[in-house]
XYZ file of C-alpha atoms in Angstrom:
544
model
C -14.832 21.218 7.924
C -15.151 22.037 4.349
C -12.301 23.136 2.004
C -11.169 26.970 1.149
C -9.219 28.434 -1.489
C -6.940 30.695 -0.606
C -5.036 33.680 -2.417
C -2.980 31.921 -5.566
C -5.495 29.117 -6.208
C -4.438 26.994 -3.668
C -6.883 24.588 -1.754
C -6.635 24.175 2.117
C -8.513 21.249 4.003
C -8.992 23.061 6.798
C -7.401 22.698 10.621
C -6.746 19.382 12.292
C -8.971 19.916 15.610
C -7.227 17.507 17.215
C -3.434 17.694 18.125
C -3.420 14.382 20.589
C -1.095 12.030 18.985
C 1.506 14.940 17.573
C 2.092 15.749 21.595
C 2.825 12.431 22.148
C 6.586 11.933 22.913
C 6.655 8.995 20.482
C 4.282 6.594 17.590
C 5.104 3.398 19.692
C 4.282 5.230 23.032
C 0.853 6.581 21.171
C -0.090 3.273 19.648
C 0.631 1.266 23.725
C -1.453 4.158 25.492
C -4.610 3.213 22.815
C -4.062 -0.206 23.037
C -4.269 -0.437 27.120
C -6.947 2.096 27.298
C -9.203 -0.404 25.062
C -8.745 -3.166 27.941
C -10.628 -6.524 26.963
C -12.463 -4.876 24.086
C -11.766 -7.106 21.130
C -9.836 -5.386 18.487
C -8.798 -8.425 16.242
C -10.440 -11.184 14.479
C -9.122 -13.567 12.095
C -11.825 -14.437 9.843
C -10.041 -17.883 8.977
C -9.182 -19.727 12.411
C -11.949 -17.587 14.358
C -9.647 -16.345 17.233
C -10.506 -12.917 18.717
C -8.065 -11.270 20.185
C -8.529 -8.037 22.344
C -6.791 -5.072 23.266
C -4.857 -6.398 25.935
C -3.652 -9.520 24.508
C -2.128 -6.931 21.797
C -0.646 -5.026 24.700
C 0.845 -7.549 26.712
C 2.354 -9.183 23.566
C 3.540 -6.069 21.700
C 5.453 -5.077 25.512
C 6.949 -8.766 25.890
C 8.312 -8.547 22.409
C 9.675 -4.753 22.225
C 11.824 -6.187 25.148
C 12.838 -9.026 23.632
C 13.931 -7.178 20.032
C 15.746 -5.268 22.833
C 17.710 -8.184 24.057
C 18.345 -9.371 20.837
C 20.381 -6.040 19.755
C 17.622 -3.941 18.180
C 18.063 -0.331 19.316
C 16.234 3.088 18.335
C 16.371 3.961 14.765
C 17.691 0.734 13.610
C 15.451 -1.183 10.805
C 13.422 -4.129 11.146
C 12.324 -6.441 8.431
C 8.365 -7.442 7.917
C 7.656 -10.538 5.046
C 3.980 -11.972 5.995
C 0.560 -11.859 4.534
C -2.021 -10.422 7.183
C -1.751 -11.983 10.653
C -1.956 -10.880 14.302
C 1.676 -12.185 14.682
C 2.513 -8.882 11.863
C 0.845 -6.653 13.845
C 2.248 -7.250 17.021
C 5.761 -7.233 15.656
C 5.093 -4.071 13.409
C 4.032 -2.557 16.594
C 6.612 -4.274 18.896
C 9.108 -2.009 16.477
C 7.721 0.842 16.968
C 7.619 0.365 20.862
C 11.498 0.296 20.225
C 11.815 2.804 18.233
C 13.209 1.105 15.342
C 11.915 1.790 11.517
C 9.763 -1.145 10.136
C 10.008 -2.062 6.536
C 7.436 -4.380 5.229
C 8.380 -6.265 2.215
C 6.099 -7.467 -0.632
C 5.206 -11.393 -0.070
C 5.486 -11.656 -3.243
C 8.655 -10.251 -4.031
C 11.025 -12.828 -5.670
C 14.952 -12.957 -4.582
C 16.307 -10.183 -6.470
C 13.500 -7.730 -5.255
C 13.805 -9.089 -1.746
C 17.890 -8.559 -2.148
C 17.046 -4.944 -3.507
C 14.438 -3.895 -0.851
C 16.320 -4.639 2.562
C 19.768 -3.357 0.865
C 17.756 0.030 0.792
C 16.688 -0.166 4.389
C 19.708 -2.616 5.672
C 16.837 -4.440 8.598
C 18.809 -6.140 11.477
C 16.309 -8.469 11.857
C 13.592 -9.628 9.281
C 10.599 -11.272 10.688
C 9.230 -13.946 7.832
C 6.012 -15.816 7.662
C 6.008 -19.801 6.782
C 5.793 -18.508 2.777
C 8.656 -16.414 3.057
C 10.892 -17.780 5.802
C 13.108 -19.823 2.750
C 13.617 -16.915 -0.066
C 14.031 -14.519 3.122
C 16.807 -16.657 4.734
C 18.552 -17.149 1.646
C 18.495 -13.501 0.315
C 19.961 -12.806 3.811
C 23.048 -14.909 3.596
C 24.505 -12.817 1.315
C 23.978 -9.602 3.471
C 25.825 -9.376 6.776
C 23.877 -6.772 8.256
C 21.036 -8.997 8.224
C 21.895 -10.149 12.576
C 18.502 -12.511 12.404
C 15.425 -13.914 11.270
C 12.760 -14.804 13.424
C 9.911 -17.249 12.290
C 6.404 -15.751 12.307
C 5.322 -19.955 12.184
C 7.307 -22.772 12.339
C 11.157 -22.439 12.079
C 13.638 -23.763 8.876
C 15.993 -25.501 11.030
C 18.583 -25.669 7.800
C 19.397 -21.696 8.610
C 21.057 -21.076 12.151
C 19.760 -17.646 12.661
C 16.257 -18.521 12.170
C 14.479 -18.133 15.896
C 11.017 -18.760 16.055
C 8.401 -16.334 17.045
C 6.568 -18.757 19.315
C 9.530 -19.928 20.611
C 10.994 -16.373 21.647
C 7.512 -15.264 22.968
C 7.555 -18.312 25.111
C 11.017 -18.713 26.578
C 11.834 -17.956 29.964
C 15.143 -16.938 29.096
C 13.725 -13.903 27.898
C 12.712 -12.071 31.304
C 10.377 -9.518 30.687
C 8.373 -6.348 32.781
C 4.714 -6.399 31.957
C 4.984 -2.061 31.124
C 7.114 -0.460 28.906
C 7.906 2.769 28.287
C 8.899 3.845 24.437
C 11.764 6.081 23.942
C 11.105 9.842 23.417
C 11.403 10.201 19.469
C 13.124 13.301 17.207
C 9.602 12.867 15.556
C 10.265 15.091 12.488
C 13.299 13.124 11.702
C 12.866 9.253 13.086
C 11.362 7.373 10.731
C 8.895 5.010 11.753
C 7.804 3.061 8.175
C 10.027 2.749 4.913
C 7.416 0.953 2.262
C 8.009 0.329 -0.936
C 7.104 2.416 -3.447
C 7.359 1.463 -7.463
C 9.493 4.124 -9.404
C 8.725 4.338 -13.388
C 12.542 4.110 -13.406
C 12.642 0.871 -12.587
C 13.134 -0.833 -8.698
C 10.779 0.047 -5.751
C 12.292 3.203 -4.014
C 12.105 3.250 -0.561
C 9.397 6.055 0.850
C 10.251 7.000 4.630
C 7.726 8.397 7.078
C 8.157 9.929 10.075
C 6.851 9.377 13.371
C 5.715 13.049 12.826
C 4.155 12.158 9.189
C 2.236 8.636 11.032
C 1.086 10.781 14.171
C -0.490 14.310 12.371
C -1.774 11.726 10.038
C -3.333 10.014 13.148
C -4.827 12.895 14.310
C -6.616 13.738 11.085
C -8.233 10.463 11.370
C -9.919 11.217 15.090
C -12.036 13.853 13.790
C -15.636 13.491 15.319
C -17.777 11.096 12.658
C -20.692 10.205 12.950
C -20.441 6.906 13.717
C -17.487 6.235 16.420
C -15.072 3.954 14.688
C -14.920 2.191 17.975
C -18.219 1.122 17.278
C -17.931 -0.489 14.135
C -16.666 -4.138 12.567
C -14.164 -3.489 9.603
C -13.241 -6.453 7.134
C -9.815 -6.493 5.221
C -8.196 -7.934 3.153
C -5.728 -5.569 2.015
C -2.298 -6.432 2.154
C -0.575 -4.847 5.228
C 2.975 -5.177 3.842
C 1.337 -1.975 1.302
C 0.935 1.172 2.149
C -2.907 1.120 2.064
C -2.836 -1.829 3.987
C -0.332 -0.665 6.834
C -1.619 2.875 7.291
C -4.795 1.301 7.542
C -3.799 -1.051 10.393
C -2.240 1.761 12.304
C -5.326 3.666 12.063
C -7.795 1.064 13.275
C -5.482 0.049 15.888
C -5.484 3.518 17.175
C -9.428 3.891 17.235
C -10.082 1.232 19.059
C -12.327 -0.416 15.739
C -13.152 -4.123 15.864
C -11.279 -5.068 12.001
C -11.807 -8.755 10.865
C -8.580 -9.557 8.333
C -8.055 -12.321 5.762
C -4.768 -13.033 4.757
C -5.806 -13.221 1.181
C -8.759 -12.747 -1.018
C -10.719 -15.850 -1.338
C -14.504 -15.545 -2.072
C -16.488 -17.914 0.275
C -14.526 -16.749 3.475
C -14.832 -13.054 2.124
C -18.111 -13.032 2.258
C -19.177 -15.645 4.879
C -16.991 -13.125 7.308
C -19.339 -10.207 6.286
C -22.394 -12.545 7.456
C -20.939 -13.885 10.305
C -19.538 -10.824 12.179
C -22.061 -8.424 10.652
C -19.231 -6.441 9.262
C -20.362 -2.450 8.650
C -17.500 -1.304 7.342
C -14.811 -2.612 4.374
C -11.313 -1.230 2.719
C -11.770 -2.453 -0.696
C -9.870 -1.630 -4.298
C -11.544 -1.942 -7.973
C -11.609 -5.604 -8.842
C -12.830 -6.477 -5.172
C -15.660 -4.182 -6.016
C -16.140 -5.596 -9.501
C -16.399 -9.246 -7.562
C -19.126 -7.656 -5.254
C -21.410 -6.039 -8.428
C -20.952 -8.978 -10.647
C -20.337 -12.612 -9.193
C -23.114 -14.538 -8.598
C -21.868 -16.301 -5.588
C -22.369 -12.832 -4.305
C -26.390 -13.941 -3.677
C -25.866 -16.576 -1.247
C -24.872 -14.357 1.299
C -26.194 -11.821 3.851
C -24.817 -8.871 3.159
C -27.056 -6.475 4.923
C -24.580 -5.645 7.426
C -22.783 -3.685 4.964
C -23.432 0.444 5.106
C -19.777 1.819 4.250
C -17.717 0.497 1.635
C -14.356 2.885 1.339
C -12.275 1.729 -2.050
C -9.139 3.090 -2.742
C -5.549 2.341 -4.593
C -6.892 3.078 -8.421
C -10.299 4.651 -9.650
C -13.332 3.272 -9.617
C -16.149 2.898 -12.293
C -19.513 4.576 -11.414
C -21.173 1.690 -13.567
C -19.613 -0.665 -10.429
C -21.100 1.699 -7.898
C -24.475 1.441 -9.031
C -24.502 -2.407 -9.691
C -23.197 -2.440 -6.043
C -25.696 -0.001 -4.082
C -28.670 -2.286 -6.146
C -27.616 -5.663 -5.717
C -26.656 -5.214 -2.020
C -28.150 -1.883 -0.866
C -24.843 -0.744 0.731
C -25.884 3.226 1.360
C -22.524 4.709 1.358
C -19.488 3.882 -1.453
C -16.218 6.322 -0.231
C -13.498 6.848 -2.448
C -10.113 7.879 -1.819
C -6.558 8.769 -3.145
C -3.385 8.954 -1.876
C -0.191 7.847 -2.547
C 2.475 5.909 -0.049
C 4.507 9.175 -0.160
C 1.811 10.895 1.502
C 1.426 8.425 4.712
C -2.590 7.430 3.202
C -5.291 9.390 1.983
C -4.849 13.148 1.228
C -8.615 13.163 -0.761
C -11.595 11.723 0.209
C -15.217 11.723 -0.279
C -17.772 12.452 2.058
C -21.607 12.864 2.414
C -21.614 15.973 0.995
C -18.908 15.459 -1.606
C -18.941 12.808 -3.576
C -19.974 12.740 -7.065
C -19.439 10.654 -10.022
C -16.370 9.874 -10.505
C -14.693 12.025 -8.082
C -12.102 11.354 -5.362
C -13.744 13.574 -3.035
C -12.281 17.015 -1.408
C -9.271 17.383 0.613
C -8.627 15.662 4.282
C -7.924 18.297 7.141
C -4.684 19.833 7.490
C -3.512 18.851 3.839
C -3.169 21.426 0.782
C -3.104 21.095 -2.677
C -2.399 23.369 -6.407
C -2.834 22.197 -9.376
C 0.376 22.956 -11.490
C 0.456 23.690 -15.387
C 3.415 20.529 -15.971
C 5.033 22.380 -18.719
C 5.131 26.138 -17.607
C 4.884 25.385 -13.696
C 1.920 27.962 -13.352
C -0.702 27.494 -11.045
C -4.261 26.392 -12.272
C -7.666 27.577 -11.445
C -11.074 25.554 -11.471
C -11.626 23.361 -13.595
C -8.061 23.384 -15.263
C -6.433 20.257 -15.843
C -2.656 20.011 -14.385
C -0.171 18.147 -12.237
C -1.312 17.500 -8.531
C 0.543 18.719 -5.496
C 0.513 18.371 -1.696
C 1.775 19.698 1.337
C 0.736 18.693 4.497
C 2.805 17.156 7.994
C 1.889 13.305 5.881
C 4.313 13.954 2.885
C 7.348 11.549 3.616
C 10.970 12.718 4.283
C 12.011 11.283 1.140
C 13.156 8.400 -0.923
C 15.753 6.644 1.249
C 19.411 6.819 -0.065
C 18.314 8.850 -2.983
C 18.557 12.751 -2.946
C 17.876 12.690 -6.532
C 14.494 11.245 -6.745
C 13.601 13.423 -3.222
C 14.854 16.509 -4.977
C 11.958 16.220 -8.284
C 9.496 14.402 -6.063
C 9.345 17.337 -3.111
C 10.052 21.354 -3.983
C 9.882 23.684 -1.740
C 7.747 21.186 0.636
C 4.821 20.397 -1.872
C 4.889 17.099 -3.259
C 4.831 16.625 -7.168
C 2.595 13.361 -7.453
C 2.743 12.748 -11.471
C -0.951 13.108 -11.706
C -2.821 15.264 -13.616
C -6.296 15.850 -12.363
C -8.367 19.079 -11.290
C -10.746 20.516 -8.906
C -14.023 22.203 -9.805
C -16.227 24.899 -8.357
C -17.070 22.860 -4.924
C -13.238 21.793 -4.747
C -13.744 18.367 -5.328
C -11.011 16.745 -7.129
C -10.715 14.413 -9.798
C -8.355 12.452 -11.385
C -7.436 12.179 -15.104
C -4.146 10.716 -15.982
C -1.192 10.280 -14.281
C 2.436 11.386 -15.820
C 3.973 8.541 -14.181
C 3.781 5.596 -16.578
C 2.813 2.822 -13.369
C 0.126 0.424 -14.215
C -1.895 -0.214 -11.734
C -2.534 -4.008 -11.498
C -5.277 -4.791 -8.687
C -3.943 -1.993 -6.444
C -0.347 -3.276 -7.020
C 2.121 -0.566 -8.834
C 3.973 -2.095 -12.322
C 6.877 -0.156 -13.385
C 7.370 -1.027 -16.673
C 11.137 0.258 -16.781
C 11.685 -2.866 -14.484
C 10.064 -5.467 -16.756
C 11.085 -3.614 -20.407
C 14.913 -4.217 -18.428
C 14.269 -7.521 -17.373
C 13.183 -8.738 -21.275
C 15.922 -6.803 -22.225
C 18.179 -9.680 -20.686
C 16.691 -11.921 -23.241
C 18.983 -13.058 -25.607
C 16.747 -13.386 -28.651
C 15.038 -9.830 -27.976
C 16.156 -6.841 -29.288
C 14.076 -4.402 -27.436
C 11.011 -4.156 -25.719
C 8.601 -1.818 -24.014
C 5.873 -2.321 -21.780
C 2.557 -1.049 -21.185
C -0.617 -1.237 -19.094
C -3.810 -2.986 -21.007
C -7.119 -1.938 -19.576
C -9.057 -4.663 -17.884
C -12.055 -4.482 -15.799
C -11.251 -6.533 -13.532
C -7.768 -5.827 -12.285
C -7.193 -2.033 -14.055
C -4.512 -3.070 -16.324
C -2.757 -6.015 -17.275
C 0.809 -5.892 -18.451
C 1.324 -6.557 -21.769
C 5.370 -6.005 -23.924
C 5.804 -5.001 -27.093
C 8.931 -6.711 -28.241
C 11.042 -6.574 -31.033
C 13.422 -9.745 -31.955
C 16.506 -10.422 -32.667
C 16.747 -11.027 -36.501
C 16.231 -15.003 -37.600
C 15.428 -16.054 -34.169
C 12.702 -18.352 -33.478
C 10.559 -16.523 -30.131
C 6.517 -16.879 -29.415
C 4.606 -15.413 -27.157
C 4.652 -17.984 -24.781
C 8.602 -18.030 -24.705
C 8.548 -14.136 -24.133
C 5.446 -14.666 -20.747
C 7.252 -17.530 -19.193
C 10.887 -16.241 -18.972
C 9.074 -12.902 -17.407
C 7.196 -15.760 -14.961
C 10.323 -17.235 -13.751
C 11.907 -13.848 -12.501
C 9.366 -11.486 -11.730
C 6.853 -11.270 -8.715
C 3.232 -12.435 -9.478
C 1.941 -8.205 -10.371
C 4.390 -7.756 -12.631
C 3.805 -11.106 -15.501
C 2.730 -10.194 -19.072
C -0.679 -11.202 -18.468
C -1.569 -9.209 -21.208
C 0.169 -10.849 -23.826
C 2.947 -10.351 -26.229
C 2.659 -8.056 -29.579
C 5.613 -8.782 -31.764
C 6.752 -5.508 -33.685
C 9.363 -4.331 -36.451
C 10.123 -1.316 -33.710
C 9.406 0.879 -30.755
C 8.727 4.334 -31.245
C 10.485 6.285 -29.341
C 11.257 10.362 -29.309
C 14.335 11.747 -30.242
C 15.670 11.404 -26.813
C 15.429 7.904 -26.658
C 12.105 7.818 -24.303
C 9.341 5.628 -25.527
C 6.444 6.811 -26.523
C 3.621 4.780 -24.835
C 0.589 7.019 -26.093
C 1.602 5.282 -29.346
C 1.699 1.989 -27.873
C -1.653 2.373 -26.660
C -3.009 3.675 -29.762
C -1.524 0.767 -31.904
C -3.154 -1.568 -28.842
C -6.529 0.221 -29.784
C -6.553 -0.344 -33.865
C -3.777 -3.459 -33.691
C -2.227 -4.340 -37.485
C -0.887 -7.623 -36.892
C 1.201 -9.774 -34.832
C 4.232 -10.844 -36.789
């Protein structure tokens, strides 16, 4: 299907041919039905302990545990918690919610105590499943919110909190007494809201982006499309975190087609690529500095890559210096980009065979449409003229939860306003420019930097501060403050990183260093003015 523009330079996708998951009378019904239609196909591998696991083992486990969330109090449209790096144990609970018909809301492993206590008071979770990393921080940010009933321990339990149960524990009691079939509860699709992830505002804390069984399920049904290759068919590594949206979506997706995906709870370079050779992996989700590890590390040589025909990279741009060094060195035939945004439920642009030049994010995905708005006068652009993108499409969220405000400027009149300036050209294929919203984008993780200039602010010895994003090749940008000091106070550079170290989560640390200045220029109305910032970062006087 290729793309059309229609009357008032806007760009349609084209149809969704496919309409089987919308009909469905709910996400968790949709995602059981796939799952016991694959049988004993094996749909999970975990590339560190080896254990395959196929479709029914997913089914069987994902039934026993929707009942028991059931006995334990969880009922439609309640929220349940998700803190763990990949596992099989995420999946089935992820899934186990939506069985339910509760909301999940996966929460950043890395996320320290205040971001944890900020996240779950957005989407108030009656139960928070935590893995052996998180278990601690989780149970103690819980404490101090009542509507937190339980935690249940993805491995291992903390015996010092008494409403820790353990997964293992639950799955094998017998005082749980469960049928082996289970039928999900017909959803309001439109309205229920089947994910809330956590999206980084430039105003400071992650809002809270909900989708919609709806928004999951049309998204679902873009993703059957005949390819050419039947995702059934194919091995996919990743590593991607599925407590992101990238990650999740992913997960869902996969899960859905029936594809064979080998996950790594974390990026670590021998088992990364020893998993490629070993289970002749065809297909990977991969981001910029995962790429840049692929083109440039010489480790790279002492593995068998051949396997490798689609790599699909996504979550910030990538360079076409990378792509080449990639396609040479390992002879992988087809690099994919995307873009999307969590707001969107995954991609909204993609390439494809036929689109996908230099630099490009490829053309719009079926069902989705897009204008390119003038940000200052609101008119709509042609070809090849730069503005602010927007979407519509049955993937664009319901909104930010508990905050009409930030809804209202990010969605008008159903198209959503993403803060990016980009444009399409001739063949409507889309690129990407700049983006409005000041995020930096460290390895695929979002940085507001209202939320680290406000923690520095709480310094004592600084007088203000502001922070921006310093290119790197590696990880996109690295964040690096500008801070002004009190007057005759003694403060380095390493004072200013390690007080950010000890209260922020791993993304969001200075590790772009510290420029001391006499002031931060700012416009009348008080907003900083970060071009200027960068420029100074370009031609630097001096540190003081």
């Amino acid at each position: 299907m290729t793309s059309t523009l229609l009357p008032g330079n806007i760009v349609y996708g084209g149809d969704i041919a496919s309409s089987e998951a919308q009909n469905y009378r709910s996400l968790g019904q949709f995602i059981l039905d796939k799952y016991k239609s694959f049988g004993d196909q094996t749909t999970m591998i975990d590339a560190v302990t080896g254990t395959e696991y196929t479709a029914k083992f997913m089914y069987d486990s994902i039934v026993r545990l929707a009942q028991i969330l059931q006995k334990l109090g969880v009922k439609q449209n309640d929220v349940i918690g998700l803190s763990s790096e990949n596992s099989v144990s995420f999946a089935v609970a992820m899934f186990a919610g939506f069985a339910v018909g509760a909301t999940v809301a996966p929460l950043n492993v890395t996320y320290s105590d205040r971001e944890v206590d900020h996240a779950i008071n957005l989407s108030k979770p009656k139960i928070i499943f935590a893995s052996k990393i998180t278990v601690d921080l989780v149970a103690r940010v819980a404490k101090k919110n009542s509507f937190v009933k339980g935690i249940i321990a993805l491995s291992g339990t903390s015996s010092n909190h008494p409403k820790v149960y353990g997964f293992t524990e639950l799955m094998d009691s017998d005082k749980f007494k469960t049928k082996p079939d289970f039928q999900s509860p017909a959803a309001n699709k439109k309205e229920d809201v089947s994910l809330i992830v956590c999206s980084s505002g430039t105003t400071g804390m992650p809002k809270g982006v909900q989708l919609t069984q709806y928004n999951l399920l049309a998204t679902l049904d873009s993703q059957l499309q005949p390819t050419a290759v039947p995702l059934a068919e194919v091995t996919l590594l990743t590593v991607i975190p599925w407590f992101h949206a990238f990650g999740c979506l992913t997960l869902i997706t996969t899960a859905c087609l029936g594809t064979r995906l080998v996950y790594l709870p974390k990026f670590e370079e021998n088992l990364f690529l020893s998993a490629i050779e070993k289970y002749r992996v065809m297909m990977a989700f991969m981001v910029p500095p995962l790429m840049v590890f692929l083109a440039k590390h010489p480790i790279v040589d002492k593995y068998d890559l051949s396997s490798l025909m689609v790599l699909l990279c996504g979550a910030a741009p990538l360079s076409r210096e990378t792509e080449d060094q990639i396609k040479e060195r390992i002879g992988v035939p087809f690099i994919r980009q995307g873009y999307g945004l969590s707001e969107s439920t995954l991609s909204v642009l993609v390439q494809n065979d036929e689109f996908c030049k230099p630099g490009s994010v490829g053309v719009l995905k079926v069902g989705i449409y897009a204008k390119v708005v003038d940000p200052d006068t609101g008119k709509l652009l042609g070809a090849n003229q730069r503005g602010e993108l927007c979407f519509k499409g049955d993937g664009i969220m319901k909104g930010y939860i508990g905050d009409t405000k930030s809804t209202q400027t990010a969605i008008k009149d159903g198209w959503l306003h993403t803060g990016d300036i980009g444009y399409f050209d001739d063949d409507l294929e889309f690129f990407i420019v700049d983006r409005i919203k000041e995020l930096i984008k460290y390895k695929g993780f979002q940085v507001p930097p209202a939320e680290v200039e406000a923690l520095l602010l709480t310094h004592d010895k600084i007088k203000d501060a502001a922070v921006i994003g310093k290119p790197d090749e590696e990880a996109g940008e690295l964040p690096m403050a500008f801070v002004v000091k009190q007057t005759n106070v003694q403060l380095t550079e390493q004072d200013v990183i390690q007080f950010v170290n000890e209260r922020a989560s791993p993304a969001k640390r200075l590790r772009g260093g510290v420029i001391f200045v006499e002031e931060i220029p700012k416009n009348p109305s008080g907003k900083i003015l970060r071009r200027v910032l960068r420029d100074m970062l370009k031609k630097p006087k001096s540190k003081l």
